[in-house]
CSV table of C-alpha atoms in Angstrom, one decimal:
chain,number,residue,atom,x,y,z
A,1,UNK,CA,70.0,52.1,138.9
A,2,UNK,CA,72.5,51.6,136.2
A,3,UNK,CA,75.2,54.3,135.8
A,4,UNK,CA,76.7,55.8,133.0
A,5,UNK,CA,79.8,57.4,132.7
A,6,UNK,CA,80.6,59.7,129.5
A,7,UNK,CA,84.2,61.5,130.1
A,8,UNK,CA,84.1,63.1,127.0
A,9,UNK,CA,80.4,64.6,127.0
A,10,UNK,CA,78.9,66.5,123.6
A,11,UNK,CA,75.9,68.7,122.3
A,12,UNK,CA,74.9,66.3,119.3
A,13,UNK,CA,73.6,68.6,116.7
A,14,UNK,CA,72.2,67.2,113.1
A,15,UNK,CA,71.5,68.6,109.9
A,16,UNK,CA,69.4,67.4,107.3
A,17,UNK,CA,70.3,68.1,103.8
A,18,UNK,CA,68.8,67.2,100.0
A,19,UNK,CA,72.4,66.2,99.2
A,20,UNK,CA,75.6,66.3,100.7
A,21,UNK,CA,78.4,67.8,98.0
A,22,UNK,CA,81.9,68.3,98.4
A,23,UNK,CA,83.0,72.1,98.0
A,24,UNK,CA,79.7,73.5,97.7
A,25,UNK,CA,77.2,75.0,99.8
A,26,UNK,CA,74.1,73.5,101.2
A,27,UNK,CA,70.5,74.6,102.5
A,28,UNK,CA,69.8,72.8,105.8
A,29,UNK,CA,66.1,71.6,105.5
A,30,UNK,CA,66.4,70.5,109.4
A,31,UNK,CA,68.3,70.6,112.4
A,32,UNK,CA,68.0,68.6,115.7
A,33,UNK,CA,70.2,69.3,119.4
A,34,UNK,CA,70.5,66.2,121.9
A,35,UNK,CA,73.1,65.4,124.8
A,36,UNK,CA,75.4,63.8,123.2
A,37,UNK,CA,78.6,61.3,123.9
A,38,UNK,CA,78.1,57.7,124.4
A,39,UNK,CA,77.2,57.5,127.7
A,40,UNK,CA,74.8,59.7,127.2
A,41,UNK,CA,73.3,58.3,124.1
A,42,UNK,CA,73.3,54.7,126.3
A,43,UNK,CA,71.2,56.4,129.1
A,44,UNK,CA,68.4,57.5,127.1
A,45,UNK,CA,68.0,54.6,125.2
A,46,UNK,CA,67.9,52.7,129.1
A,47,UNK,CA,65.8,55.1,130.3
A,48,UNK,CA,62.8,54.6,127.4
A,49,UNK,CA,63.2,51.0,128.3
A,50,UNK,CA,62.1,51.3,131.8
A,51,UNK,CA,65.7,51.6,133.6
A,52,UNK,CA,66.5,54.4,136.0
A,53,UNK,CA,70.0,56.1,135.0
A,54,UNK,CA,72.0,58.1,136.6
A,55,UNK,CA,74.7,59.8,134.0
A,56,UNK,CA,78.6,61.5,135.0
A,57,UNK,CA,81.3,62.7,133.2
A,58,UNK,CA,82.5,66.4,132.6
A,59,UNK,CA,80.5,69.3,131.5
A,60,UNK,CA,81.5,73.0,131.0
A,61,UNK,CA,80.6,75.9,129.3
A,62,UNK,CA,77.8,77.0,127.3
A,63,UNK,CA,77.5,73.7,125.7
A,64,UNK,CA,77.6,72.5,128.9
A,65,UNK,CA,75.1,73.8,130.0
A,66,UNK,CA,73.0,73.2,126.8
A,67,UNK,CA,73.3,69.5,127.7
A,68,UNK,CA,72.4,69.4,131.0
A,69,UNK,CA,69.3,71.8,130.1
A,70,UNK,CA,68.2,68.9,128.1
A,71,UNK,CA,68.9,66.3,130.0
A,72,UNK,CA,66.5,67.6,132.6
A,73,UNK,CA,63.3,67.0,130.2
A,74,UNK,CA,64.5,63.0,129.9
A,75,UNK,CA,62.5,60.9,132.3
A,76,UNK,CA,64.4,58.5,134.2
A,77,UNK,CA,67.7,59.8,133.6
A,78,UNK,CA,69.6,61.5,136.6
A,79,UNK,CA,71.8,64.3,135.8
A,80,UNK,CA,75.6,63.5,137.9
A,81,UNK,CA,77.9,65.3,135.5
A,82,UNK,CA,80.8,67.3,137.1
A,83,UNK,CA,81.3,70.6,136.1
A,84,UNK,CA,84.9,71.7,134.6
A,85,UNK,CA,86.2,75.0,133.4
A,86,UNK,CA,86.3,73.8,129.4
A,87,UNK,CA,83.5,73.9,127.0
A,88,UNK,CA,81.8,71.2,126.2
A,89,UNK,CA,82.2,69.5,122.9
A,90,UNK,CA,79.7,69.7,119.9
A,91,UNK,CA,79.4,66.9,117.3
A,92,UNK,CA,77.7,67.5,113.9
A,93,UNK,CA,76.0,64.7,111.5
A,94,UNK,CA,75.1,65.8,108.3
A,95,UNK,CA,72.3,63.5,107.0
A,96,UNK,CA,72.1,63.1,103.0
A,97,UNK,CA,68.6,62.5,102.6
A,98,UNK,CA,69.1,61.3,99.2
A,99,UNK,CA,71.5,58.6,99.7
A,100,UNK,CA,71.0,58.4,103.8
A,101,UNK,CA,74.3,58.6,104.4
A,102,UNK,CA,76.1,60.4,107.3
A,103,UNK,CA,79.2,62.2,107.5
A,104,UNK,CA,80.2,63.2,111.0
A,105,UNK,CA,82.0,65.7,112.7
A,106,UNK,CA,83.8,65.3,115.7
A,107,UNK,CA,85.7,67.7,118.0
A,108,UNK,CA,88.1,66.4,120.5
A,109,UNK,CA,86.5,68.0,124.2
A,110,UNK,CA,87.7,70.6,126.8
A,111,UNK,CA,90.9,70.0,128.7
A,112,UNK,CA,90.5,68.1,131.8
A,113,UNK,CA,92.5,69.7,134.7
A,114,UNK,CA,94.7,67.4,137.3
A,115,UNK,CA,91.8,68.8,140.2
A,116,UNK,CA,88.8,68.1,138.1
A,117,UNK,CA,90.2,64.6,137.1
A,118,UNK,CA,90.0,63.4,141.2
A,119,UNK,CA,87.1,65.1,141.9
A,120,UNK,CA,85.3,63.0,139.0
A,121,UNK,CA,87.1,59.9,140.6
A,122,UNK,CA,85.4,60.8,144.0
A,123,UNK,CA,82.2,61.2,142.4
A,124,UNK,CA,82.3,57.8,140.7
A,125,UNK,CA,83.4,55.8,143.6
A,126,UNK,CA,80.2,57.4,145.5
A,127,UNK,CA,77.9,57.0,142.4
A,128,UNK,CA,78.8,53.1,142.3
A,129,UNK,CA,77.7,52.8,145.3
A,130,UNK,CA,73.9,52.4,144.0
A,131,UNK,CA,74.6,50.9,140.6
A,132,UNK,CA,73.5,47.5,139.3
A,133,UNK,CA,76.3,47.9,136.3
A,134,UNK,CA,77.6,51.1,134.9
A,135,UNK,CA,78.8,51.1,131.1
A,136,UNK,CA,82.2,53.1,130.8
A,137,UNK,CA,81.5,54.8,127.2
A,138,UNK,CA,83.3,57.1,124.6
A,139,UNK,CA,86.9,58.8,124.0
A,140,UNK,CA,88.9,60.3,127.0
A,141,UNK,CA,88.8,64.4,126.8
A,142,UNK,CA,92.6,66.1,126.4
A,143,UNK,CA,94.1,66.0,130.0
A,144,UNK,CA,92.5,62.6,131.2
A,145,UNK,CA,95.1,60.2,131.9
A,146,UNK,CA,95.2,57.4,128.8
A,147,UNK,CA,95.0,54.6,131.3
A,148,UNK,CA,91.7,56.4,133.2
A,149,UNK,CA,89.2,53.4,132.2
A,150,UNK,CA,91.6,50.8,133.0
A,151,UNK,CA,91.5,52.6,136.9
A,152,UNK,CA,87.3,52.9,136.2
A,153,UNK,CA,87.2,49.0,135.8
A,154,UNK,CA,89.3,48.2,138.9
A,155,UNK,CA,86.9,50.5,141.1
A,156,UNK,CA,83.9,49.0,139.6
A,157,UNK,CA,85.2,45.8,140.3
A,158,UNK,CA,86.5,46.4,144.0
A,159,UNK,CA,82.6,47.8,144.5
A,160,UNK,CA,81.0,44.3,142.8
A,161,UNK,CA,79.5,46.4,140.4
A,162,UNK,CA,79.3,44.7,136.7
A,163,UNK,CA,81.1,46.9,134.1
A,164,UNK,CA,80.9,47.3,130.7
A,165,UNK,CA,83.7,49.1,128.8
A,166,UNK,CA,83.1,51.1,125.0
A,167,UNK,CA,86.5,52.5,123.9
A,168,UNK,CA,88.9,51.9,121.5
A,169,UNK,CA,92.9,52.8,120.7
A,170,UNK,CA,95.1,52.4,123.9
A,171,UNK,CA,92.2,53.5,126.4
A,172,UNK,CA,90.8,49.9,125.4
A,173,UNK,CA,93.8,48.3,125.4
A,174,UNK,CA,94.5,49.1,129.2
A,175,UNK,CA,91.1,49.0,130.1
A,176,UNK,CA,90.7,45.0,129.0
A,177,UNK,CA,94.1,44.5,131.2
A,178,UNK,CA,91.7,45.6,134.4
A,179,UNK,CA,89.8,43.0,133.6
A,180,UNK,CA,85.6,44.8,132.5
A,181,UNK,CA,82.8,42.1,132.5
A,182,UNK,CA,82.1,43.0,128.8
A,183,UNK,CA,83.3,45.0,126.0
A,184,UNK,CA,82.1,46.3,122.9
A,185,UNK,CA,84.2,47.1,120.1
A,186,UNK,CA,83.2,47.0,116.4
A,187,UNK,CA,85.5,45.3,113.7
A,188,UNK,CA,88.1,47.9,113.6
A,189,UNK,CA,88.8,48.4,117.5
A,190,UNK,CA,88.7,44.5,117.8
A,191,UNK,CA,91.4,44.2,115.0
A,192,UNK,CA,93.6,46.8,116.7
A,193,UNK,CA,93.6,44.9,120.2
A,194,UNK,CA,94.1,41.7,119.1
A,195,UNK,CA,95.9,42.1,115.6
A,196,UNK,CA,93.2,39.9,113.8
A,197,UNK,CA,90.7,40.6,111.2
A,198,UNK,CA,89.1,37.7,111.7
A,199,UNK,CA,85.9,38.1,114.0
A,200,UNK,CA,85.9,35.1,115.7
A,201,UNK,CA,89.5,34.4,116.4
A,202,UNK,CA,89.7,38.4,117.3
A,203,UNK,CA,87.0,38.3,120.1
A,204,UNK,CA,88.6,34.9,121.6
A,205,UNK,CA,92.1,36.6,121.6
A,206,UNK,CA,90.3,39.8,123.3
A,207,UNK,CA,88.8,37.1,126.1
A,208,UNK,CA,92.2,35.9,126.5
A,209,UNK,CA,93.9,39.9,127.2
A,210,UNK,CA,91.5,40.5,129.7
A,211,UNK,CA,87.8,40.7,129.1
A,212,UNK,CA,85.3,38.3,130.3
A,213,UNK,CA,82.6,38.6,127.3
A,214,UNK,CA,83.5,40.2,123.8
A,215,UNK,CA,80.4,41.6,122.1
A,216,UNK,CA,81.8,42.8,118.7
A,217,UNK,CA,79.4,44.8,116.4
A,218,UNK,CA,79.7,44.0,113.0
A,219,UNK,CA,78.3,47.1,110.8
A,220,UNK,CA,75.2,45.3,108.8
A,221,UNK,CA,76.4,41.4,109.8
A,222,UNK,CA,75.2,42.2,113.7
A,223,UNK,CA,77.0,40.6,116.1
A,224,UNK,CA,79.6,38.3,117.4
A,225,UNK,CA,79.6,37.4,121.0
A,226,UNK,CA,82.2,35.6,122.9
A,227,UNK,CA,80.9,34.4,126.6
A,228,UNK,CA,81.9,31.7,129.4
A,229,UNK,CA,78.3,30.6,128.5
A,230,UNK,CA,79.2,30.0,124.8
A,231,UNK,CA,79.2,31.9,121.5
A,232,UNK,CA,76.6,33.4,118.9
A,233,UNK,CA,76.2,35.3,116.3
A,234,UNK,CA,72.9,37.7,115.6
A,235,UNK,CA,71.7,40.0,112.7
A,236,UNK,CA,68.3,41.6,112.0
A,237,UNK,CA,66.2,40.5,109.4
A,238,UNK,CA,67.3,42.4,106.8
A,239,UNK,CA,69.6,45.1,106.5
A,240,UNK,CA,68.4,48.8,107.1
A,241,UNK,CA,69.9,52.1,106.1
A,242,UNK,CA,69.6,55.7,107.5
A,243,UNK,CA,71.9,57.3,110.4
A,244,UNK,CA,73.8,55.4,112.2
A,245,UNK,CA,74.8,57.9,115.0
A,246,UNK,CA,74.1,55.8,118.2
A,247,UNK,CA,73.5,52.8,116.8
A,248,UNK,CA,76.3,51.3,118.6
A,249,UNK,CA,75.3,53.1,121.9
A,250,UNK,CA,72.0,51.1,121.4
A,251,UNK,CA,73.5,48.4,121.5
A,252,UNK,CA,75.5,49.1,124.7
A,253,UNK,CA,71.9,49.9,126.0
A,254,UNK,CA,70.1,46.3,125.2
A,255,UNK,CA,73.1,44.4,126.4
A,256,UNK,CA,73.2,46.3,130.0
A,257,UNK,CA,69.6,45.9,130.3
A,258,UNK,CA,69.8,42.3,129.7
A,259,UNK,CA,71.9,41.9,132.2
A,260,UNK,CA,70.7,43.4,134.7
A,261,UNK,CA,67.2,42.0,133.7
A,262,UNK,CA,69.4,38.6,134.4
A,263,UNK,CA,68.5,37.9,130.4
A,264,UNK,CA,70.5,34.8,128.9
A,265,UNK,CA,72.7,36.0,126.3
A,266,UNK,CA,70.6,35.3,123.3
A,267,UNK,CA,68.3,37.2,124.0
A,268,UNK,CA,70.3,40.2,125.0
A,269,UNK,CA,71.4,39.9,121.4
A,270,UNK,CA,68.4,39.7,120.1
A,271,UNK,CA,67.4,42.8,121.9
A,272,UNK,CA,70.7,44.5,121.1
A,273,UNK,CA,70.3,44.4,117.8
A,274,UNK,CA,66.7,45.2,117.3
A,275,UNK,CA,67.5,48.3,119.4
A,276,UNK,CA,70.9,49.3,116.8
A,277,UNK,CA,68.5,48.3,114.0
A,278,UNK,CA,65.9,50.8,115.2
A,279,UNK,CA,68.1,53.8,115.9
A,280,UNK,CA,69.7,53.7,112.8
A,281,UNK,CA,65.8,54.0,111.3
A,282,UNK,CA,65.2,57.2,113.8
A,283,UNK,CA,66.0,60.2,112.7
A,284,UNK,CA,67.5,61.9,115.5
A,285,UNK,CA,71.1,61.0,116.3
A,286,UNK,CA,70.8,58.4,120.0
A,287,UNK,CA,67.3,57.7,120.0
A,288,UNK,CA,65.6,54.6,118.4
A,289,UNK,CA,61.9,54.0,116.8
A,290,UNK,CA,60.0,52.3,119.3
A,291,UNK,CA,57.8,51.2,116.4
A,292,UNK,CA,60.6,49.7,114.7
A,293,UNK,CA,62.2,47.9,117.3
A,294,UNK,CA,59.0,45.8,118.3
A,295,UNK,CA,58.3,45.1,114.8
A,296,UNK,CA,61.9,44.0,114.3
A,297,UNK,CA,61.7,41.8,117.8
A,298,UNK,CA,58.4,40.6,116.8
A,299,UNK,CA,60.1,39.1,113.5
A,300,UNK,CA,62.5,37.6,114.9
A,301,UNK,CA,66.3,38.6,115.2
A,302,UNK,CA,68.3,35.5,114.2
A,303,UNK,CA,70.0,34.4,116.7
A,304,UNK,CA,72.7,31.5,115.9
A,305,UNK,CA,75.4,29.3,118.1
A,306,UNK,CA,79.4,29.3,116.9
A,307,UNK,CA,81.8,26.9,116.9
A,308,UNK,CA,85.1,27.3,118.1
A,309,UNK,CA,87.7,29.1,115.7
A,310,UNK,CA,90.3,26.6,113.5
């Protein structure tokens, strides 16, 4: 099974509107609830793929229980959360149907307690046990220490288990010094860790801090991906607009998958990106179109070596 871990669990909720309008109100013409965080959003997408999950972090409260309600009804996945006193976070996407556009709303998560922090730790170390890879995802909830991934990594490494790590800030920063198998950070977190805005030089100088392979997304340009094996780029066919909510997670999902499918690393990309392509096409926030994503496969996602930076 793969395992993922999502610290900072959420109750995704989305809104569709006609047109989103600053200082006015608006009439919701539909609304959608899904467990929500990254983690979460990567273990669905694995699990409609074919790949057993099981799924920890925190969850608390109403919302809380809300999430593990509905994680229940999703075949494949396997529910390992560990309970805490806090609620649950929500996140809201409003949807502009006119434009496709999202705006997103985030709230920042119960506080974590110094008890409920080790027994989560315990829980992990078990959980690894039985995992081909896990995929550490998502922002850390007020309470858990800053340099908790970087401590995730070195477990996951002392069990032989592959990890993947999806952060960003100073969580990433520590959690590359540990050493993760891959990471996945889009333009911005890249530029923050290394101090580059330039793709290519950026995901070389994030190999160098730490990580053994850099998969950076790239908004509508796909990705850059920086291996021992060698270097490629890969974008979809042609660019596609709608809500982006998961997207990323998506492609957290091909690129585990791959591996543990032993895939070489094009066509992980490949896969990766038709999957990030498809979510943003779906219109719930973490899932993809199935439809979409065999089409997009079937047409070919471009797939291209790189030379070394200048």
């Amino acid at each position: 099974m793969i395992l993922t871990v999502t610290l900072n669990t959420a109750l995704d909720i989305t809104y569709r509107v006609p047109g989103l309008r600053p200082h006015a109100s608006h009439r919701v013409t539909e609304v959608t609830e899904r467990p929500g965080g990254k983690g979460l959003n990567v273990a669905r997408v694995l699990a409609a793929l074919g790949h057993p999950v099981t799924v920890t972090g925190f969850a608390g409260g109403s919302t809380g229980a809300t999430v593990r309600a509905s994680l229940a009804g999703v075949p494949g996945v396997v529910d390992a959360l560990v309970p805490v006193a806090g609620a649950t976070r929500r996140t809201v996407a409003v949807v502009d149907e006119r434009t496709g556009d999202t705006t997103q709303l985030n709230e920042p998560g119960p506080v974590v307690a110094p008890a409920e922090w080790n027994a989560f730790q315990e829980a992990y170390e078990g959980l690894l046990a039985g995992a081909a890879a896990v995929a550490l995802c998502g922002s850390l909830p007020p309470g858990v220490p800053v340099g908790a991934y970087a401590g995730l990594v070195r477990t996951a490494r002392a069990a032989g288990v592959p990890v993947l790590l999806d952060t960003s800030g100073e969580p990433l920063r520590r959690g590359v010094a540990a050493r993760p198998d891959l990471i996945k950070p889009n333009a911005d977190e890249l530029a923050e860790l290394t101090g580059s805005h330039e793709p290519l030089r950026a995901t070389q100088a994030a190999r160098r801090r730490g990580a053994r392979s850099v998969v950076a997304s790239l908004g509508a340009a796909g990705l850059l991906a920086e291996t021992p094996e060698g270097r490629w780029r890969a974008a979809p066919p042609a660019q596609v607009r709608g809500n982006p909510t998961g997207a990323g997670d998506s492609v957290v999902a091909g690129l585990l998958s791959g591996l543990v499918e032993h895939l070489p690393w094009p066509d992980r990309l490949a896969r990766a990106v038709a999957l990030s392509a498809a979510t943003v096409l779906s219109p719930v926030a973490g899932e993809f179109d199935r439809a979409a994503y065999e089409e997009l496969l079937g047409r070919g996602v471009a797939v291209t070596a790189e030379a070394d930076a200048a």
